mmCIF file of C-alpha atoms in Angstrom:
data_model
loop_
_atom_site.group_PDB
_atom_site.id
_atom_site.type_symbol
_atom_site.label_atom_id
_atom_site.label_comp_id
_atom_site.label_asym_id
_atom_site.label_seq_id
_atom_site.Cartn_x
_atom_site.Cartn_y
_atom_site.Cartn_z
ATOM 1 C CA MET A 1089 -16.553 -63.000 -91.520
ATOM 2 C CA PRO A 1090 -16.361 -66.775 -91.646
ATOM 3 C CA THR A 1091 -19.459 -68.591 -92.710
ATOM 4 C CA SER A 1092 -19.699 -70.239 -89.376
ATOM 5 C CA SER A 1093 -20.346 -66.875 -87.674
ATOM 6 C CA LEU A 1094 -23.694 -65.934 -86.806
ATOM 7 C CA LYS A 1095 -23.112 -62.421 -87.823
ATOM 8 C CA ARG A 1096 -24.589 -60.729 -90.838
ATOM 9 C CA SER A 1097 -23.739 -57.564 -92.651
ATOM 10 C CA LEU A 1098 -25.584 -54.674 -91.073
ATOM 11 C CA ALA A 1099 -26.938 -51.769 -93.021
ATOM 12 C CA LEU A 1100 -24.923 -48.726 -92.371
ATOM 13 C CA SER A 1101 -28.067 -46.791 -91.709
ATOM 14 C CA LYS A 1102 -28.481 -48.932 -88.561
ATOM 15 C CA VAL A 1103 -25.120 -48.543 -86.931
ATOM 16 C CA TYR A 1104 -26.109 -45.493 -84.960
ATOM 17 C CA GLY A 1105 -28.492 -47.750 -82.979
ATOM 18 C CA LEU A 1106 -25.455 -49.866 -81.629
ATOM 19 C CA LEU A 1107 -23.309 -46.944 -80.483
ATOM 20 C CA GLU A 1108 -25.688 -44.359 -79.261
ATOM 21 C CA PRO A 1109 -26.384 -46.049 -76.066
ATOM 22 C CA GLY A 1110 -22.837 -45.458 -75.062
ATOM 23 C CA PRO A 1111 -21.247 -48.980 -74.775
ATOM 24 C CA VAL A 1112 -17.673 -49.654 -74.004
ATOM 25 C CA VAL A 1113 -15.942 -50.828 -77.180
ATOM 26 C CA LEU A 1114 -12.779 -52.623 -78.109
ATOM 27 C CA LEU A 1115 -10.821 -50.822 -80.806
ATOM 28 C CA THR A 1116 -8.441 -52.826 -82.833
ATOM 29 C CA THR A 1117 -5.774 -51.930 -85.104
ATOM 30 C CA SER A 1118 -3.160 -53.537 -87.172
ATOM 31 C CA HIS A 1119 0.225 -52.023 -88.084
ATOM 32 C CA LYS A 1120 3.518 -53.333 -89.155
ATOM 33 C CA GLY A 1121 2.241 -56.853 -88.952
ATOM 34 C CA ALA A 1122 1.077 -56.625 -85.288
ATOM 35 C CA ALA A 1123 -2.671 -56.418 -84.193
ATOM 36 C CA ASN A 1124 -3.449 -54.442 -81.081
ATOM 37 C CA VAL A 1125 -6.705 -53.876 -78.927
ATOM 38 C CA MET A 1126 -7.637 -51.061 -76.433
ATOM 39 C CA THR A 1127 -10.673 -50.495 -74.409
ATOM 40 C CA LEU A 1128 -12.610 -47.185 -75.211
ATOM 41 C CA SER A 1129 -15.587 -45.529 -73.931
ATOM 42 C CA TRP A 1130 -15.084 -41.866 -75.121
ATOM 43 C CA HIS A 1131 -17.007 -42.041 -78.496
ATOM 44 C CA THR A 1132 -20.093 -40.456 -80.072
ATOM 45 C CA MET A 1133 -22.080 -40.720 -83.191
ATOM 46 C CA MET A 1134 -21.607 -37.593 -85.370
ATOM 47 C CA GLU A 1135 -23.835 -38.598 -88.445
ATOM 48 C CA PHE A 1136 -26.347 -41.135 -89.388
ATOM 49 C CA GLU A 1137 -25.152 -42.141 -92.939
ATOM 50 C CA PRO A 1138 -22.613 -42.662 -93.775
ATOM 51 C CA PRO A 1139 -22.096 -43.205 -90.021
ATOM 52 C CA LEU A 1140 -19.546 -40.967 -88.427
ATOM 53 C CA VAL A 1141 -18.146 -41.724 -85.051
ATOM 54 C CA GLY A 1142 -15.982 -39.258 -83.156
ATOM 55 C CA CYS A 1143 -13.653 -40.912 -80.472
ATOM 56 C CA VAL A 1144 -10.654 -40.115 -78.370
ATOM 57 C CA VAL A 1145 -7.699 -42.286 -78.602
ATOM 58 C CA SER A 1146 -4.996 -40.859 -76.210
ATOM 59 C CA GLU A 1147 -1.433 -40.311 -77.626
ATOM 60 C CA ASN A 1148 -0.407 -42.248 -74.507
ATOM 61 C CA ASP A 1149 -2.214 -45.361 -75.903
ATOM 62 C CA PHE A 1150 -0.180 -47.744 -77.981
ATOM 63 C CA SER A 1151 -3.013 -47.679 -80.587
ATOM 64 C CA PHE A 1152 -2.509 -44.055 -81.198
ATOM 65 C CA ALA A 1153 0.495 -44.549 -83.517
ATOM 66 C CA ALA A 1154 -1.209 -47.411 -85.325
ATOM 67 C CA LEU A 1155 -4.327 -45.312 -85.938
ATOM 68 C CA ASN A 1156 -2.370 -42.466 -87.100
ATOM 69 C CA ALA A 1157 -0.282 -44.465 -89.463
ATOM 70 C CA THR A 1158 -2.870 -46.587 -90.972
ATOM 71 C CA GLY A 1159 -5.955 -44.513 -90.838
ATOM 72 C CA GLN A 1160 -7.874 -47.649 -90.072
ATOM 73 C CA CYS A 1161 -9.398 -49.304 -87.168
ATOM 74 C CA ALA A 1162 -12.266 -51.530 -86.099
ATOM 75 C CA LEU A 1163 -14.842 -50.930 -83.261
ATOM 76 C CA ASN A 1164 -15.910 -54.154 -81.532
ATOM 77 C CA ILE A 1165 -18.855 -54.136 -79.142
ATOM 78 C CA PRO A 1166 -18.619 -56.602 -76.269
ATOM 79 C CA THR A 1167 -21.229 -57.788 -74.059
ATOM 80 C CA VAL A 1168 -21.018 -58.466 -70.314
ATOM 81 C CA GLU A 1169 -19.702 -62.054 -70.840
ATOM 82 C CA LEU A 1170 -16.475 -60.242 -71.993
ATOM 83 C CA ALA A 1171 -16.240 -57.965 -68.897
ATOM 84 C CA ALA A 1172 -12.874 -59.577 -67.712
ATOM 85 C CA GLN A 1173 -11.389 -59.252 -71.125
ATOM 86 C CA VAL A 1174 -12.447 -55.669 -71.523
ATOM 87 C CA VAL A 1175 -10.987 -54.674 -68.150
ATOM 88 C CA GLY A 1176 -7.874 -56.649 -69.004
ATOM 89 C CA CYS A 1177 -7.375 -54.835 -72.275
ATOM 90 C CA GLY A 1178 -7.896 -51.560 -70.638
ATOM 91 C CA ASN A 1179 -5.354 -52.354 -67.920
ATOM 92 C CA ALA A 1180 -2.466 -53.614 -70.143
ATOM 93 C CA SER A 1181 -0.569 -51.879 -72.890
ATOM 94 C CA GLY A 1182 0.187 -53.289 -76.354
ATOM 95 C CA VAL A 1183 3.712 -52.114 -76.001
ATOM 96 C CA ARG A 1184 4.566 -55.078 -73.771
ATOM 97 C CA VAL A 1185 1.691 -57.665 -74.444
ATOM 98 C CA ASP A 1186 -0.051 -59.227 -77.196
ATOM 99 C CA LYS A 1187 -3.415 -58.529 -75.756
ATOM 100 C CA LEU A 1188 -5.596 -60.292 -78.332
ATOM 101 C CA ALA A 1189 -3.682 -63.542 -77.482
ATOM 102 C CA LYS A 1190 -3.300 -62.848 -73.713
ATOM 103 C CA PHE A 1191 -7.131 -62.476 -73.339
ATOM 104 C CA GLY A 1192 -8.007 -65.167 -75.744
ATOM 105 C CA LEU A 1193 -9.804 -62.839 -78.361
ATOM 106 C CA THR A 1194 -10.331 -64.443 -81.689
ATOM 107 C CA GLN A 1195 -9.145 -62.443 -84.684
ATOM 108 C CA VAL A 1196 -11.373 -62.456 -87.824
ATOM 109 C CA PRO A 1197 -10.182 -60.724 -90.976
ATOM 110 C CA ALA A 1198 -12.259 -57.564 -91.804
ATOM 111 C CA GLY A 1199 -13.746 -56.962 -95.339
ATOM 112 C CA LEU A 1200 -12.458 -53.547 -96.040
ATOM 113 C CA VAL A 1201 -9.825 -52.588 -93.356
ATOM 114 C CA GLU A 1202 -6.592 -54.215 -92.171
ATOM 115 C CA ALA A 1203 -7.571 -54.208 -88.519
ATOM 116 C CA PRO A 1204 -8.882 -57.447 -87.183
ATOM 117 C CA LEU A 1205 -12.572 -58.018 -86.092
ATOM 118 C CA ILE A 1206 -13.046 -59.654 -82.635
ATOM 119 C CA ALA A 1207 -15.121 -62.770 -83.197
ATOM 120 C CA GLU A 1208 -16.459 -62.928 -79.538
ATOM 121 C CA CYS A 1209 -18.023 -59.371 -79.942
ATOM 122 C CA TYR A 1210 -21.736 -59.413 -80.948
ATOM 123 C CA ALA A 1211 -21.068 -56.484 -83.537
ATOM 124 C CA ASN A 1212 -18.126 -55.165 -85.379
ATOM 125 C CA LEU A 1213 -17.625 -51.749 -87.248
ATOM 126 C CA GLU A 1214 -14.880 -51.453 -89.743
ATOM 127 C CA CYS A 1215 -13.688 -47.755 -89.677
ATOM 128 C CA ARG A 1216 -11.511 -45.354 -91.674
ATOM 129 C CA VAL A 1217 -10.219 -42.115 -90.218
ATOM 130 C CA VAL A 1218 -11.793 -39.155 -92.104
ATOM 131 C CA ASP A 1219 -10.951 -36.002 -90.016
ATOM 132 C CA THR A 1220 -8.058 -35.201 -87.797
ATOM 133 C CA ARG A 1221 -8.491 -31.489 -87.095
ATOM 134 C CA LEU A 1222 -8.995 -32.046 -83.504
ATOM 135 C CA ARG A 1223 -6.300 -34.779 -83.034
ATOM 136 C CA SER A 1224 -3.499 -32.599 -81.891
ATOM 137 C CA ARG A 1225 -5.552 -30.600 -79.422
ATOM 138 C CA TYR A 1226 -7.823 -33.331 -78.033
ATOM 139 C CA ASN A 1227 -6.462 -36.808 -79.378
ATOM 140 C CA PHE A 1228 -10.022 -36.659 -81.274
ATOM 141 C CA PHE A 1229 -10.497 -38.745 -84.372
ATOM 142 C CA VAL A 1230 -13.481 -38.697 -86.692
ATOM 143 C CA LEU A 1231 -14.134 -42.107 -88.179
ATOM 144 C CA GLU A 1232 -16.297 -43.246 -90.972
ATOM 145 C CA VAL A 1233 -17.834 -46.668 -90.682
ATOM 146 C CA VAL A 1234 -17.450 -48.502 -93.879
ATOM 147 C CA LYS A 1235 -18.775 -51.888 -93.090
ATOM 148 C CA ALA A 1236 -20.771 -53.236 -90.180
ATOM 149 C CA TRP A 1237 -21.504 -56.612 -88.854
ATOM 150 C CA ALA A 1238 -23.937 -57.822 -86.120
ATOM 151 C CA ASP A 1239 -25.383 -61.026 -84.690
ATOM 152 C CA PRO A 1240 -29.141 -60.508 -85.493
ATOM 153 C CA SER A 1241 -29.965 -63.104 -82.889
ATOM 154 C CA ILE A 1242 -29.040 -60.691 -80.083
ATOM 155 C CA LYS A 1243 -31.954 -58.231 -79.687
ATOM 156 C CA ALA A 1244 -31.116 -56.713 -76.334
ATOM 157 C CA PRO A 1245 -27.265 -56.892 -75.994
ATOM 158 C CA ARG A 1246 -26.092 -56.678 -72.485
ATOM 159 C CA THR A 1247 -23.630 -54.050 -73.278
ATOM 160 C CA LEU A 1248 -21.088 -52.540 -70.726
ATOM 161 C CA HIS A 1249 -21.040 -48.801 -69.801
ATOM 162 C CA HIS A 1250 -18.038 -47.573 -67.895
ATOM 163 C CA ARG A 1251 -18.570 -45.598 -64.630
ATOM 164 C CA GLY A 1252 -14.940 -45.519 -63.607
ATOM 165 C CA TYR A 1253 -12.674 -47.416 -61.393
ATOM 166 C CA GLY A 1254 -13.781 -50.925 -62.387
ATOM 167 C CA LEU A 1255 -17.461 -50.109 -62.095
ATOM 168 C CA PHE A 1256 -19.497 -50.884 -65.146
ATOM 169 C CA MET A 1257 -23.288 -50.391 -65.662
ATOM 170 C CA VAL A 1258 -24.666 -53.461 -67.516
ATOM 171 C CA ALA A 1259 -27.459 -52.705 -70.102
ATOM 172 C CA GLY A 1260 -30.764 -53.325 -68.460
ATOM 173 C CA GLU A 1261 -34.432 -53.760 -69.870
ATOM 174 C CA THR A 1262 -35.368 -51.975 -73.190
ATOM 175 C CA ILE A 1263 -38.468 -49.853 -73.008
ATOM 176 C CA LYS A 1264 -40.570 -48.620 -75.876
ATOM 177 C CA LEU A 1265 -42.230 -45.073 -76.138
ATOM 178 C CA THR A 1266 -44.114 -43.604 -79.079
ATOM 179 C CA SER A 1267 -41.509 -41.276 -80.733
ATOM 180 C CA LYS A 1268 -40.896 -39.703 -84.031
ATOM 181 C CA MET A 1269 -37.129 -39.572 -83.241
ATOM 182 C CA ARG A 1270 -34.952 -41.621 -85.418
ATOM 183 C CA MET B 967 -29.595 -24.586 -56.533
ATOM 184 C CA PRO B 968 -32.224 -23.954 -53.747
ATOM 185 C CA THR B 969 -31.441 -25.106 -50.361
ATOM 186 C CA SER B 970 -34.316 -27.464 -50.486
ATOM 187 C CA SER B 971 -32.702 -29.497 -53.235
ATOM 188 C CA LEU B 972 -30.935 -32.751 -52.408
ATOM 189 C CA LYS B 973 -28.193 -31.865 -54.884
ATOM 190 C CA ARG B 974 -24.723 -31.000 -53.867
ATOM 191 C CA SER B 975 -21.799 -29.450 -55.865
ATOM 192 C CA LEU B 976 -19.709 -32.226 -57.450
ATOM 193 C CA ALA B 977 -16.074 -32.222 -58.106
ATOM 194 C CA LEU B 978 -15.364 -31.538 -61.625
ATOM 195 C CA SER B 979 -13.024 -34.486 -61.605
ATOM 196 C CA LYS B 980 -15.968 -36.838 -61.049
ATOM 197 C CA VAL B 981 -18.111 -35.591 -63.987
ATOM 198 C CA TYR B 982 -16.836 -38.135 -66.599
ATOM 199 C CA GLY B 983 -18.411 -40.830 -64.453
ATOM 200 C CA LEU B 984 -21.773 -39.254 -65.202
ATOM 201 C CA LEU B 985 -21.455 -38.869 -68.872
ATOM 202 C CA GLU B 986 -19.110 -41.914 -69.934
ATOM 203 C CA PRO B 987 -21.932 -44.516 -69.546
ATOM 204 C CA GLY B 988 -23.658 -42.739 -72.464
ATOM 205 C CA PRO B 989 -26.941 -41.528 -71.018
ATOM 206 C CA VAL B 990 -29.448 -39.405 -72.907
ATOM 207 C CA VAL B 991 -29.311 -35.770 -71.654
ATOM 208 C CA LEU B 992 -31.510 -32.769 -71.762
ATOM 209 C CA LEU B 993 -29.607 -29.708 -73.092
ATOM 210 C CA THR B 994 -30.957 -26.404 -71.910
ATOM 211 C CA THR B 995 -30.226 -22.933 -73.112
ATOM 212 C CA SER B 996 -31.433 -19.417 -72.620
ATOM 213 C CA HIS B 997 -31.429 -16.787 -75.228
ATOM 214 C CA LYS B 998 -33.260 -13.498 -75.681
ATOM 215 C CA GLY B 999 -35.163 -14.184 -72.434
ATOM 216 C CA ALA B 1000 -36.391 -17.739 -73.643
ATOM 217 C CA ALA B 1001 -35.345 -20.926 -72.173
ATOM 218 C CA ASN B 1002 -35.412 -24.067 -74.282
ATOM 219 C CA VAL B 1003 -34.551 -27.733 -73.948
ATOM 220 C CA MET B 1004 -33.638 -30.528 -76.396
ATOM 221 C CA THR B 1005 -33.017 -34.263 -76.050
ATOM 222 C CA LEU B 1006 -29.354 -35.277 -77.037
ATOM 223 C CA SER B 1007 -27.592 -38.602 -77.106
ATOM 224 C CA TRP B 1008 -24.622 -37.632 -79.372
ATOM 225 C CA HIS B 1009 -22.035 -36.775 -76.751
ATOM 226 C CA THR B 1010 -18.659 -38.161 -75.590
ATOM 227 C CA MET B 1011 -16.248 -37.030 -72.795
ATOM 228 C CA MET B 1012 -13.004 -35.537 -74.299
ATOM 229 C CA GLU B 1013 -10.824 -34.804 -71.152
ATOM 230 C CA PHE B 1014 -11.087 -35.569 -67.657
ATOM 231 C CA GLU B 1015 -10.298 -32.181 -65.925
ATOM 232 C CA PRO B 1016 -11.314 -29.627 -66.651
ATOM 233 C CA PRO B 1017 -14.077 -31.904 -68.094
ATOM 234 C CA LEU B 1018 -14.539 -31.369 -71.753
ATOM 235 C CA VAL B 1019 -17.520 -32.880 -73.550
ATOM 236 C CA GLY B 1020 -18.159 -33.010 -77.398
ATOM 237 C CA CYS B 1021 -21.671 -33.100 -78.543
ATOM 238 C CA VAL B 1022 -23.605 -32.622 -81.818
ATOM 239 C CA VAL B 1023 -26.360 -30.047 -81.843
ATOM 240 C CA SER B 1024 -28.063 -30.030 -85.299
ATOM 241 C CA GLU B 1025 -28.398 -26.754 -87.097
ATOM 242 C CA ASN B 1026 -31.975 -28.046 -87.618
ATOM 243 C CA ASP B 1027 -32.422 -27.848 -83.755
ATOM 244 C CA PHE B 1028 -33.799 -24.706 -82.378
ATOM 245 C CA SER B 1029 -31.167 -24.887 -79.600
ATOM 246 C CA PHE B 1030 -28.303 -24.521 -82.190
ATOM 247 C CA ALA B 1031 -28.855 -20.684 -82.655
ATOM 248 C CA ALA B 1032 -29.147 -20.264 -78.864
ATOM 249 C CA LEU B 1033 -25.922 -22.164 -78.286
ATOM 250 C CA ASN B 1034 -24.059 -20.320 -80.931
ATOM 251 C CA ALA B 1035 -25.241 -17.044 -79.854
ATOM 252 C CA THR B 1036 -24.695 -17.459 -76.026
ATOM 253 C CA GLY B 1037 -21.909 -20.004 -75.990
ATOM 254 C CA GLN B 1038 -23.577 -21.382 -72.876
ATOM 255 C CA CYS B 1039 -25.836 -24.471 -72.009
ATOM 256 C CA ALA B 1040 -26.615 -26.997 -69.319
ATOM 257 C CA LEU B 1041 -26.502 -30.746 -69.710
ATOM 258 C CA ASN B 1042 -29.315 -32.224 -67.445
ATOM 259 C CA ILE B 1043 -29.273 -35.987 -66.731
ATOM 260 C CA PRO B 1044 -32.586 -37.602 -66.574
ATOM 261 C CA THR B 1045 -33.553 -41.127 -65.182
ATOM 262 C CA VAL B 1046 -36.275 -43.320 -66.445
ATOM 263 C CA GLU B 1047 -38.938 -41.748 -64.264
ATOM 264 C CA LEU B 1048 -38.608 -38.797 -66.935
ATOM 265 C CA ALA B 1049 -38.813 -40.963 -70.079
ATOM 266 C CA ALA B 1050 -42.105 -39.478 -71.215
ATOM 267 C CA GLN B 1051 -40.711 -35.951 -70.898
ATOM 268 C CA VAL B 1052 -37.377 -37.018 -72.540
ATOM 269 C CA VAL B 1053 -39.374 -38.315 -75.673
ATOM 270 C CA GLY B 1054 -41.683 -35.239 -75.698
ATOM 271 C CA CYS B 1055 -38.741 -32.967 -75.764
ATOM 272 C CA GLY B 1056 -37.192 -34.919 -78.571
ATOM 273 C CA ASN B 1057 -40.277 -34.813 -80.667
ATOM 274 C CA ALA B 1058 -41.329 -30.989 -80.246
ATOM 275 C CA SER B 1059 -39.511 -27.875 -81.344
ATOM 276 C CA GLY B 1060 -38.898 -25.065 -79.198
ATOM 277 C CA VAL B 1061 -39.832 -22.776 -82.153
ATOM 278 C CA ARG B 1062 -43.462 -23.349 -81.501
ATOM 279 C CA VAL B 1063 -43.695 -24.781 -77.997
ATOM 280 C CA ASP B 1064 -42.386 -23.777 -74.536
ATOM 281 C CA LYS B 1065 -41.175 -27.175 -73.978
ATOM 282 C CA LEU B 1066 -39.950 -26.675 -70.254
ATOM 283 C CA ALA B 1067 -43.584 -25.450 -69.481
ATOM 284 C CA LYS B 1068 -45.435 -28.008 -71.533
ATOM 285 C CA PHE B 1069 -43.636 -31.035 -69.966
ATOM 286 C CA GLY B 1070 -43.736 -29.667 -66.499
ATOM 287 C CA LEU B 1071 -39.875 -29.391 -66.131
ATOM 288 C CA THR B 1072 -38.896 -26.970 -63.278
ATOM 289 C CA GLN B 1073 -36.085 -24.389 -64.100
ATOM 290 C CA VAL B 1074 -33.594 -23.688 -61.488
ATOM 291 C CA PRO B 1075 -31.093 -20.933 -61.898
ATOM 292 C CA ALA B 1076 -27.484 -22.107 -62.494
ATOM 293 C CA GLY B 1077 -24.577 -20.815 -60.752
ATOM 294 C CA LEU B 1078 -22.204 -19.726 -63.704
ATOM 295 C CA VAL B 1079 -24.391 -19.776 -66.997
ATOM 296 C CA GLU B 1080 -27.608 -18.310 -68.173
ATOM 297 C CA ALA B 1081 -29.095 -21.666 -69.033
ATOM 298 C CA PRO B 1082 -31.538 -23.119 -66.543
ATOM 299 C CA LEU B 1083 -31.110 -26.421 -64.766
ATOM 300 C CA ILE B 1084 -33.790 -28.930 -64.707
ATOM 301 C CA ALA B 1085 -34.636 -29.662 -61.140
ATOM 302 C CA GLU B 1086 -36.214 -33.070 -61.846
ATOM 303 C CA CYS B 1087 -32.931 -34.373 -63.300
ATOM 304 C CA TYR B 1088 -30.590 -36.115 -60.814
ATOM 305 C CA ALA B 1089 -27.489 -34.355 -62.085
ATOM 306 C CA ASN B 1090 -26.896 -30.970 -63.972
ATOM 307 C CA LEU B 1091 -23.681 -29.863 -65.722
ATOM 308 C CA GLU B 1092 -23.178 -26.135 -66.396
ATOM 309 C CA CYS B 1093 -21.139 -25.773 -69.613
ATOM 310 C CA ARG B 1094 -19.336 -23.128 -71.886
ATOM 311 C CA VAL B 1095 -18.707 -23.608 -75.532
ATOM 312 C CA VAL B 1096 -14.750 -23.614 -75.880
ATOM 313 C CA ASP B 1097 -14.198 -25.002 -79.428
ATOM 314 C CA THR B 1098 -16.212 -24.596 -82.518
ATOM 315 C CA ARG B 1099 -13.767 -25.843 -85.163
ATOM 316 C CA LEU B 1100 -16.049 -28.873 -86.138
ATOM 317 C CA ARG B 1101 -19.281 -26.936 -86.011
ATOM 318 C CA SER B 1102 -19.555 -26.071 -89.564
ATOM 319 C CA ARG B 1103 -18.753 -29.426 -90.930
ATOM 320 C CA TYR B 1104 -20.469 -31.630 -88.153
ATOM 321 C CA ASN B 1105 -22.482 -29.432 -85.796
ATOM 322 C CA PHE B 1106 -19.994 -30.493 -83.308
ATOM 323 C CA PHE B 1107 -19.338 -28.365 -80.229
ATOM 324 C CA VAL B 1108 -16.718 -28.943 -77.516
ATOM 325 C CA LEU B 1109 -18.122 -27.869 -74.237
ATOM 326 C CA GLU B 1110 -16.214 -27.272 -70.887
ATOM 327 C CA VAL B 1111 -18.104 -28.157 -67.709
ATOM 328 C CA VAL B 1112 -17.475 -25.259 -65.325
ATOM 329 C CA LYS B 1113 -19.775 -26.419 -62.464
ATOM 330 C CA ALA B 1114 -21.583 -29.725 -61.753
ATOM 331 C CA TRP B 1115 -24.416 -30.767 -59.503
ATOM 332 C CA ALA B 1116 -25.533 -34.175 -58.438
ATOM 333 C CA ASP B 1117 -27.838 -35.708 -55.978
ATOM 334 C CA PRO B 1118 -25.416 -37.833 -53.844
ATOM 335 C CA SER B 1119 -28.247 -40.213 -52.666
ATOM 336 C CA ILE B 1120 -28.525 -41.653 -56.252
ATOM 337 C CA LYS B 1121 -25.798 -44.346 -56.424
ATOM 338 C CA ALA B 1122 -26.988 -46.269 -59.358
ATOM 339 C CA PRO B 1123 -28.965 -43.871 -61.623
ATOM 340 C CA ARG B 1124 -31.537 -45.670 -63.960
ATOM 341 C CA THR B 1125 -30.410 -43.579 -66.858
ATOM 342 C CA LEU B 1126 -31.933 -43.747 -70.349
ATOM 343 C CA HIS B 1127 -29.899 -44.876 -73.440
ATOM 344 C CA HIS B 1128 -31.390 -44.298 -76.849
ATOM 345 C CA ARG B 1129 -31.502 -47.257 -79.267
ATOM 346 C CA GLY B 1130 -33.609 -45.440 -81.983
ATOM 347 C CA TYR B 1131 -37.315 -45.196 -82.862
ATOM 348 C CA GLY B 1132 -38.768 -44.950 -79.273
ATOM 349 C CA LEU B 1133 -36.583 -47.769 -77.846
ATOM 350 C CA PHE B 1134 -34.561 -46.971 -74.674
ATOM 351 C CA MET B 1135 -32.273 -49.096 -72.775
ATOM 352 C CA VAL B 1136 -32.555 -48.609 -69.059
ATOM 353 C CA ALA B 1137 -29.371 -48.769 -67.118
ATOM 354 C CA GLY B 1138 -29.212 -52.037 -65.341
ATOM 355 C CA GLU B 1139 -27.093 -53.393 -62.440
ATOM 356 C CA THR B 1140 -23.534 -52.227 -61.913
ATOM 357 C CA ILE B 1141 -20.886 -54.707 -61.630
ATOM 358 C CA LYS B 1142 -17.332 -54.121 -60.111
ATOM 359 C CA LEU B 1143 -14.119 -55.535 -61.445
ATOM 360 C CA THR B 1144 -10.500 -55.019 -60.374
ATOM 361 C CA SER B 1145 -9.149 -52.324 -62.546
ATOM 362 C CA LYS B 1146 -6.559 -49.670 -62.643
ATOM 363 C CA MET B 1147 -8.570 -47.637 -65.231
ATOM 364 C CA ARG B 1148 -9.846 -44.290 -64.107
#
């Protein structure tokens, strides 16, 4: 990350707190010199630390080939200010369009993977593919988050949560209850 | 479902819209005459129709044995009114406590599985385990939703989204954008 960014490295043990609420993410890849981005909601945490994330990237998505070939990607977490870009990326294919350029998303080099990070997203997770046993059947990849970045000034990110057909729930208030649950 | 319930059968093609935003769910099982419930946030859609859901049920959870033995469960989706019960179920073990009784959750017989449905939840998904290839490595189960119920009067459910250590984001407003994405 450039020094001008507000983002700081985030402990890997805290990554689950970013993904567990179920936000839409922007998955970026880099393959044969071309970066691409897709919109993704089908993901789940699978382990706390090192953080493992399972996700479905359809073989119909242009990103599928890049993810397969490179074994690397980044998960970038947008907030509601990026809603138009999130929908735009979900409705265009990287086969025909340089989506990062078209939607004005700024690429920042990652630390450990080739896939670019999206500067406008409040958090970025650098990932490597670690298990493909369910890929052929379900297009399901298990990713390990190897490096994480987040803007510490954003305490209650107004993340987007896809409900289908253009509807997105926007993260509301946060409540606190007494709990032993991590 | 009893005729007094407001819930109606939901088309399986619409199930993804309930789970894709990432709500905390209550997973119920029934095994050897005993019903149990656990709180679960690590789940993802894997296919639209028939709806497939991947989820992590830890081998440390009492529900793991029931899910393994019966291959059946229900995913019950609570709203913020049930926050105390959600946390309670997440902090107690079914080994020692009848959690459904302790937290005043009403069991309703399901149509196609033995696991009970929770009446107080606004939606209920009856599930069968269809793939256990990632169970031994990640405690990951692939479920098929075989029957779904939802209260059609609840258009914008105030679902809970776990952020860790007692913090829950409560579903906020829904926005609509023009999108071709299902």
